[in-house]
Amino acid sequence: MRSRLLTAAALATALSAASVLVSGQSAVAASQSSCDYKVLWPTAGVYEEPNPYSGIVKTKQAGDIVGAPGPGCEYASWVDNSYNVTYARVSTDAAADGVGWMRYEALVRV
């Protein structure tokens, strides 16, 4: 799953030097009914959009459990020059559409 995300990010970097947002759903993750994660970092932001310039709508603490809306997992990678961050889609009532994005590195699948 992780290597597939990195491949998409590498492809996006090769296609453009400008900022690019790459979204995708893993075939393995899509077959699962839900995605739940535990927060690893002491604090981790929940972003409105999957990019580092988006506003943080909520903060989660280490040990908190967060889940994704709907079936399957969805990830997005933000690529800007040499800066590459992967985000996982999560449910949150703090976002306008009920969907937030958290840095994948701050989470572990449970």
Tab-separated table of C-alpha atoms in Angstrom:
chain	number	residue	atom	x	y	z
A	1	MET	CA	0.000	0.000	0.000
A	2	ARG	CA	2.737	2.483	0.955
A	3	SER	CA	4.802	1.758	-2.183
A	4	ARG	CA	1.781	2.465	-4.369
A	5	LEU	CA	1.434	5.911	-2.800
A	6	LEU	CA	5.086	6.673	-3.328
A	7	THR	CA	4.810	5.613	-6.962
A	8	ALA	CA	1.925	8.036	-7.506
A	9	ALA	CA	3.903	10.810	-5.840
A	10	ALA	CA	6.978	10.088	-7.950
A	11	LEU	CA	4.847	10.153	-11.111
A	12	ALA	CA	3.338	13.492	-10.124
A	13	THR	CA	6.797	14.940	-9.545
A	14	ALA	CA	7.958	13.752	-12.950
A	15	LEU	CA	4.931	15.249	-14.694
A	16	SER	CA	5.220	18.734	-13.263
A	17	ALA	CA	7.569	20.902	-11.242
A	18	ALA	CA	4.583	22.935	-10.000
A	19	SER	CA	2.371	21.987	-7.056
A	20	VAL	CA	0.336	18.873	-7.808
A	21	LEU	CA	-2.256	16.978	-5.781
A	22	VAL	CA	-2.432	13.247	-6.438
A	23	SER	CA	-5.338	11.227	-5.045
A	24	GLY	CA	-5.876	7.519	-5.072
A	25	GLN	CA	-7.472	4.577	-3.369
A	26	SER	CA	-5.529	1.425	-2.686
A	27	ALA	CA	-7.077	-1.741	-4.090
A	28	VAL	CA	-6.208	-3.594	-0.888
A	29	ALA	CA	-7.685	-0.882	1.324
A	30	ALA	CA	-10.791	-0.550	-0.851
A	31	SER	CA	-11.784	-4.131	-0.070
A	32	GLN	CA	-11.959	-3.382	3.673
A	33	SER	CA	-15.164	-2.017	5.175
A	34	SER	CA	-13.570	0.793	7.180
A	35	CYS	CA	-10.308	2.538	7.952
A	36	ASP	CA	-9.484	3.273	11.559
A	37	TYR	CA	-6.212	4.817	12.664
A	38	LYS	CA	-4.533	5.524	15.989
A	39	VAL	CA	-2.674	8.824	16.328
A	40	LEU	CA	1.046	8.301	17.023
A	41	TRP	CA	2.288	11.879	17.312
A	42	PRO	CA	1.796	13.857	20.545
A	43	THR	CA	-0.529	16.162	18.560
A	44	ALA	CA	-1.644	15.915	14.941
A	45	GLY	CA	-3.756	18.349	12.966
A	46	VAL	CA	-6.869	17.515	10.977
A	47	TYR	CA	-6.792	19.622	7.812
A	48	GLU	CA	-9.743	20.854	5.748
A	49	GLU	CA	-7.916	19.896	2.518
A	50	PRO	CA	-5.012	17.486	1.934
A	51	ASN	CA	-2.252	20.081	1.672
A	52	PRO	CA	0.115	21.792	4.107
A	53	TYR	CA	-1.383	25.237	3.404
A	54	SER	CA	-4.931	24.243	4.363
A	55	GLY	CA	-6.384	25.326	7.659
A	56	ILE	CA	-6.302	22.966	10.634
A	57	VAL	CA	-9.886	22.418	11.773
A	58	LYS	CA	-9.162	20.146	14.730
A	59	THR	CA	-6.256	18.671	16.688
A	60	LYS	CA	-5.968	15.048	17.786
A	61	GLN	CA	-3.775	13.666	20.566
A	62	ALA	CA	-1.574	10.564	20.766
A	63	GLY	CA	-3.725	7.477	21.257
A	64	ASP	CA	-6.899	9.003	19.754
A	65	ILE	CA	-8.717	6.783	17.260
A	66	VAL	CA	-9.920	8.346	14.009
A	67	GLY	CA	-11.894	6.723	11.221
A	68	ALA	CA	-12.514	7.371	7.551
A	69	PRO	CA	-15.934	8.155	6.094
A	70	GLY	CA	-17.500	5.426	3.983
A	71	PRO	CA	-15.946	2.168	2.878
A	72	GLY	CA	-12.268	1.891	2.107
A	73	CYS	CA	-9.280	4.120	2.693
A	74	GLU	CA	-8.363	7.155	0.665
A	75	TYR	CA	-5.016	8.898	0.540
A	76	ALA	CA	-3.725	12.026	-1.155
A	77	SER	CA	-0.147	13.161	-1.688
A	78	TRP	CA	0.880	16.793	-1.829
A	79	VAL	CA	3.956	17.302	-3.996
A	80	ASP	CA	5.604	20.729	-4.191
A	81	ASN	CA	9.179	20.748	-5.509
A	82	SER	CA	10.985	18.390	-3.104
A	83	TYR	CA	8.250	18.577	-0.429
A	84	ASN	CA	6.057	15.450	-0.365
A	85	VAL	CA	3.396	14.758	2.261
A	86	THR	CA	0.826	11.957	2.242
A	87	TYR	CA	-2.564	12.484	3.892
A	88	ALA	CA	-5.237	10.003	4.985
A	89	ARG	CA	-8.942	10.894	4.727
A	90	VAL	CA	-10.724	10.929	8.103
A	91	SER	CA	-14.190	11.778	9.399
A	92	THR	CA	-14.611	14.977	11.375
A	93	ASP	CA	-17.532	17.162	12.312
A	94	ALA	CA	-15.170	20.168	12.310
A	95	ALA	CA	-14.814	20.199	8.491
A	96	ALA	CA	-17.468	21.784	6.289
A	97	ASP	CA	-18.109	18.531	4.397
A	98	GLY	CA	-17.474	16.135	7.297
A	99	VAL	CA	-14.177	15.014	5.756
A	100	GLY	CA	-10.748	15.958	7.062
A	101	TRP	CA	-7.218	14.951	6.164
A	102	MET	CA	-4.405	13.928	8.507
A	103	ARG	CA	-0.725	13.341	7.807
A	104	TYR	CA	-0.283	9.637	7.183
A	105	GLU	CA	3.012	9.606	9.083
A	106	ALA	CA	1.148	10.625	12.261
A	107	LEU	CA	-1.142	7.577	12.085
A	108	VAL	CA	-1.014	3.806	12.368
A	109	ARG	CA	-3.766	1.516	11.079
A	110	VAL	CA	-5.717	-0.350	13.780
